[in-house]
One Martini backbone bead per residue (centre of mass of N, CA, C, O) as a GRO file, in nm:
protein
  202
    1MET     BB    1   1.608  -6.707  -2.221
    2ALA     BB    2   1.839  -6.651  -2.418
    3ASN     BB    3   1.678  -6.440  -2.584
    4SER     BB    4   1.647  -6.244  -2.349
    5TYR     BB    5   1.942  -6.182  -2.311
    6SER     BB    6   2.001  -6.083  -2.596
    7ARG     BB    7   1.800  -5.848  -2.595
    8LYS     BB    8   1.917  -5.691  -2.352
    9ILE     BB    9   2.199  -5.647  -2.464
   10GLN     BB   10   2.112  -5.507  -2.726
   11GLU     BB   11   1.955  -5.273  -2.597
   12ARG     BB   12   2.192  -5.148  -2.441
   13ILE     BB   13   2.357  -5.084  -2.694
   14ARG     BB   14   2.143  -4.916  -2.851
   15ASP     BB   15   2.113  -4.696  -2.611
   16ALA     BB   16   2.387  -4.620  -2.660
   17ALA     BB   17   2.632  -4.435  -2.740
   18GLU     BB   18   2.840  -4.349  -2.959
   19GLY     BB   19   3.158  -4.479  -2.840
   20THR     BB   20   3.094  -4.693  -2.657
   21VAL     BB   21   3.245  -4.894  -2.402
   22PHE     BB   22   3.275  -5.247  -2.347
   23ILE     BB   23   3.225  -5.498  -2.103
   24GLY     BB   24   3.114  -5.781  -1.966
   25ALA     BB   25   3.039  -5.653  -1.680
   26ASP     BB   26   2.810  -5.460  -1.801
   27PHE     BB   27   2.619  -5.753  -1.807
   28ALA     BB   28   2.595  -5.903  -1.521
   29ASP     BB   29   2.274  -5.843  -1.475
   30ILE     BB   30   2.183  -6.047  -1.716
   31ALA     BB   31   2.442  -6.250  -1.731
   32ASP     BB   32   2.670  -6.463  -1.771
   33THR     BB   33   2.983  -6.462  -1.892
   34GLU     BB   34   2.944  -6.662  -2.134
   35THR     BB   35   2.685  -6.540  -2.251
   36VAL     BB   36   2.802  -6.262  -2.304
   37ARG     BB   37   3.036  -6.343  -2.487
   38ARG     BB   38   2.865  -6.472  -2.712
   39ASN     BB   39   2.697  -6.218  -2.776
   40LEU     BB   40   2.932  -6.026  -2.847
   41ASN     BB   41   3.039  -6.197  -3.080
   42ARG     BB   42   2.778  -6.188  -3.249
   43LEU     BB   43   2.762  -5.870  -3.267
   44THR     BB   44   3.030  -5.843  -3.413
   45GLN     BB   45   2.955  -6.010  -3.667
   46ALA     BB   46   2.699  -5.812  -3.724
   47GLY     BB   47   2.817  -5.497  -3.663
   48LEU     BB   48   2.727  -5.346  -3.391
   49ILE     BB   49   3.015  -5.418  -3.297
   50ARG     BB   50   3.360  -5.375  -3.186
   51ARG     BB   51   3.676  -5.505  -3.148
   52ILE     BB   52   3.956  -5.389  -2.976
   53LEU     BB   53   3.993  -5.599  -2.746
   54LYS     BB   54   4.012  -5.825  -2.524
   55GLY     BB   55   3.693  -5.768  -2.388
   56VAL     BB   56   3.668  -5.511  -2.591
   57TYR     BB   57   3.399  -5.290  -2.685
   58GLU     BB   58   3.234  -5.105  -2.961
   59LYS     BB   59   3.022  -4.845  -3.046
   60PRO     BB   60   3.034  -4.710  -3.329
   61GLU     BB   61   3.130  -4.405  -3.485
   62TYR     BB   62   2.972  -4.202  -3.724
   63SER     BB   63   3.090  -3.995  -3.988
   64GLU     BB   64   2.943  -3.783  -4.209
   65MET     BB   65   3.188  -3.619  -4.304
   66LEU     BB   66   3.387  -3.879  -4.353
   67LYS     BB   67   3.236  -4.150  -4.417
   68GLU     BB   68   3.318  -4.290  -4.129
   69TYR     BB   69   3.463  -4.456  -3.885
   70VAL     BB   70   3.582  -4.382  -3.586
   71ALA     BB   71   3.807  -4.389  -3.363
   72ALA     BB   72   3.881  -4.495  -3.075
   73ASP     BB   73   3.886  -4.379  -2.754
   74PRO     BB   74   4.148  -4.411  -2.542
   75GLU     BB   75   4.015  -4.309  -2.280
   76VAL     BB   76   3.774  -4.508  -2.285
   77VAL     BB   77   3.942  -4.766  -2.294
   78ALA     BB   78   4.100  -4.723  -2.032
   79LYS     BB   79   3.846  -4.724  -1.847
   80ALA     BB   80   3.755  -5.010  -1.923
   81LEU     BB   81   4.005  -5.160  -1.822
   82ALA     BB   82   3.986  -5.059  -1.531
   83ARG     BB   83   3.707  -5.184  -1.482
   84ASN     BB   84   3.786  -5.480  -1.542
   85TYR     BB   85   4.050  -5.471  -1.319
   86HIS     BB   86   4.020  -5.268  -1.081
   87TRP     BB   87   4.144  -4.988  -1.146
   88SER     BB   88   4.332  -4.706  -1.078
   89ILE     BB   89   4.333  -4.412  -1.285
   90ALA     BB   90   4.557  -4.178  -1.472
   91PRO     BB   91   4.675  -3.946  -1.645
   92CYS     BB   92   4.998  -3.882  -1.797
   93GLY     BB   93   5.182  -3.657  -1.907
   94ASN     BB   94   5.082  -3.569  -2.220
   95THR     BB   95   4.798  -3.674  -2.173
   96ALA     BB   96   4.719  -3.475  -1.951
   97LEU     BB   97   4.768  -3.217  -2.113
   98ASN     BB   98   4.568  -3.273  -2.341
   99LEU     BB   99   4.300  -3.311  -2.168
  100LEU     BB  100   4.347  -2.998  -2.045
  101GLY     BB  101   4.470  -2.802  -2.277
  102LEU     BB  102   4.813  -2.779  -2.247
  103SER     BB  103   4.826  -2.946  -2.523
  104THR     BB  104   4.878  -3.028  -2.893
  105GLN     BB  105   5.039  -3.270  -2.878
  106VAL     BB  106   5.087  -3.566  -3.025
  107THR     BB  107   5.057  -3.880  -2.897
  108ALA     BB  108   5.199  -4.197  -2.921
  109VAL     BB  109   5.130  -4.237  -2.608
  110TRP     BB  110   4.900  -4.348  -2.376
  111SER     BB  111   4.928  -4.237  -2.039
  112TYR     BB  112   4.915  -4.422  -1.718
  113ILE     BB  113   4.833  -4.444  -1.399
  114SER     BB  114   4.853  -4.731  -1.164
  115ASP     BB  115   4.753  -4.996  -0.927
  116GLY     BB  116   4.854  -5.177  -1.132
  117PRO     BB  117   5.017  -5.316  -1.363
  118TYR     BB  118   5.230  -5.327  -1.610
  119LYS     BB  119   5.089  -5.209  -1.927
  120THR     BB  120   5.018  -5.293  -2.275
  121TYR     BB  121   4.829  -5.157  -2.560
  122GLU     BB  122   4.722  -5.252  -2.901
  123TRP     BB  123   4.560  -5.066  -3.177
  124ASP     BB  124   4.624  -5.006  -3.462
  125SER     BB  125   4.768  -4.675  -3.385
  126THR     BB  126   4.739  -4.754  -3.076
  127LYS     BB  127   4.882  -4.673  -2.744
  128LEU     BB  128   4.882  -4.820  -2.423
  129GLU     BB  129   4.993  -4.709  -2.086
  130PHE     BB  130   5.067  -4.868  -1.772
  131LYS     BB  131   5.176  -4.727  -1.461
  132HIS     BB  132   5.302  -4.805  -1.173
  133ARG     BB  133   5.168  -4.707  -0.851
  134THR     BB  134   5.113  -4.607  -0.562
  135ASN     BB  135   4.829  -4.581  -0.382
  136LYS     BB  136   4.870  -4.283  -0.266
  137GLU     BB  137   4.855  -4.153  -0.569
  138ILE     BB  138   4.540  -4.266  -0.613
  139THR     BB  139   4.386  -4.363  -0.385
  140GLY     BB  140   4.102  -4.157  -0.302
  141LEU     BB  141   4.111  -4.005  -0.569
  142SER     BB  142   4.010  -3.820  -0.802
  143TYR     BB  143   4.046  -3.798  -1.131
  144MET     BB  144   4.097  -3.487  -1.150
  145THR     BB  145   4.315  -3.462  -0.936
  146ILE     BB  146   4.523  -3.647  -1.068
  147LEU     BB  147   4.536  -3.506  -1.341
  148VAL     BB  148   4.646  -3.234  -1.239
  149ILE     BB  149   4.895  -3.333  -1.090
  150GLN     BB  150   5.027  -3.468  -1.339
  151ALA     BB  151   5.043  -3.214  -1.513
  152LEU     BB  152   5.220  -3.045  -1.322
  153LYS     BB  153   5.458  -3.246  -1.309
  154THR     BB  154   5.520  -3.238  -1.611
  155LEU     BB  155   5.589  -2.937  -1.627
  156GLY     BB  156   5.673  -2.799  -1.378
  157LYS     BB  157   5.725  -2.531  -1.187
  158ALA     BB  158   5.869  -2.341  -1.410
  159ASN     BB  159   5.608  -2.400  -1.629
  160VAL     BB  160   5.401  -2.253  -1.451
  161THR     BB  161   5.163  -2.036  -1.552
  162GLU     BB  162   4.912  -1.815  -1.576
  163LYS     BB  163   4.788  -1.963  -1.817
  164THR     BB  164   4.760  -2.236  -1.685
  165ILE     BB  165   4.568  -2.143  -1.460
  166GLN     BB  166   4.345  -2.034  -1.647
  167ILE     BB  167   4.277  -2.296  -1.793
  168LEU     BB  168   4.203  -2.460  -1.535
  169ARG     BB  169   3.988  -2.267  -1.429
  170PHE     BB  170   3.802  -2.313  -1.679
  171ARG     BB  171   3.788  -2.639  -1.691
  172LEU     BB  172   3.694  -2.634  -1.399
  173SER     BB  173   3.485  -2.692  -1.165
  174LYS     BB  174   3.377  -2.604  -0.864
  175GLU     BB  175   3.380  -2.896  -0.758
  176ASP     BB  176   3.664  -2.977  -0.842
  177LYS     BB  177   3.811  -2.762  -0.669
  178ALA     BB  178   3.705  -2.845  -0.391
  179VAL     BB  179   3.815  -3.133  -0.397
  180MET     BB  180   4.116  -3.064  -0.448
  181LEU     BB  181   4.173  -2.905  -0.188
  182THR     BB  182   4.142  -3.163  -0.016
  183GLU     BB  183   4.304  -3.399  -0.168
  184ALA     BB  184   4.591  -3.220  -0.217
  185ALA     BB  185   4.718  -3.149   0.068
  186GLU     BB  186   4.968  -3.384   0.039
  187SER     BB  187   5.111  -3.250  -0.165
  188THR     BB  188   5.322  -3.074  -0.302
  189ASP     BB  189   5.356  -2.752  -0.236
  190TRP     BB  190   5.352  -2.631  -0.528
  191VAL     BB  191   5.101  -2.785  -0.619
  192TYR     BB  192   4.904  -2.677  -0.402
  193ASN     BB  193   4.942  -2.376  -0.463
  194THR     BB  194   4.832  -2.397  -0.750
  195ILE     BB  195   4.551  -2.503  -0.674
  196ARG     BB  196   4.473  -2.254  -0.510
  197LYS     BB  197   4.482  -2.060  -0.752
  198ILE     BB  198   4.266  -2.202  -0.924
  199ALA     BB  199   4.038  -2.179  -0.672
  200GLU     BB  200   4.027  -1.874  -0.548
  201ARG     BB  201   3.752  -1.758  -0.714
  202ASP     BB  202   3.520  -1.964  -0.579
   0.00000   0.00000   0.00000
């Protein structure tokens, strides 16, 4: 039976795309927590996955151009941590601007708002920061809605230009815009008016 568990865990990892980040709970349908932990540790030692943080593992992505494994994507790691601890999160500050293509500035810290506690995580040269916010700012809103709201707040009303609106109009799907119009209705007036402009042509 143990070999069956091991095979299923290994098959799930092999079938996943390179760069996929796993937590133990991702295998909860296969085996109990301790069995999963032992298997993930064994697969780490075998080089099939690598440990990013305690309880967080990645199927590394190899770059043929660079001839080396690329660094883990902080955004994917952040989502894995949120999944692990049952937090609702969304990028904020410069992280939100970067992910939406509104800034090319390299961030020293990847920042997220969260309905969990204030936490920081570091590995290699990457730092993740989770800032606690009240549930009403996060819970019940889609990831993209929170992301856009946080990006607009970071820019500030005076710095939201027609170019900003055009970039977001291009980046967001028709479905994203429709959901945002409903979900952001109770946000600050200027934020909601900007969202209406982003969505007005769909």
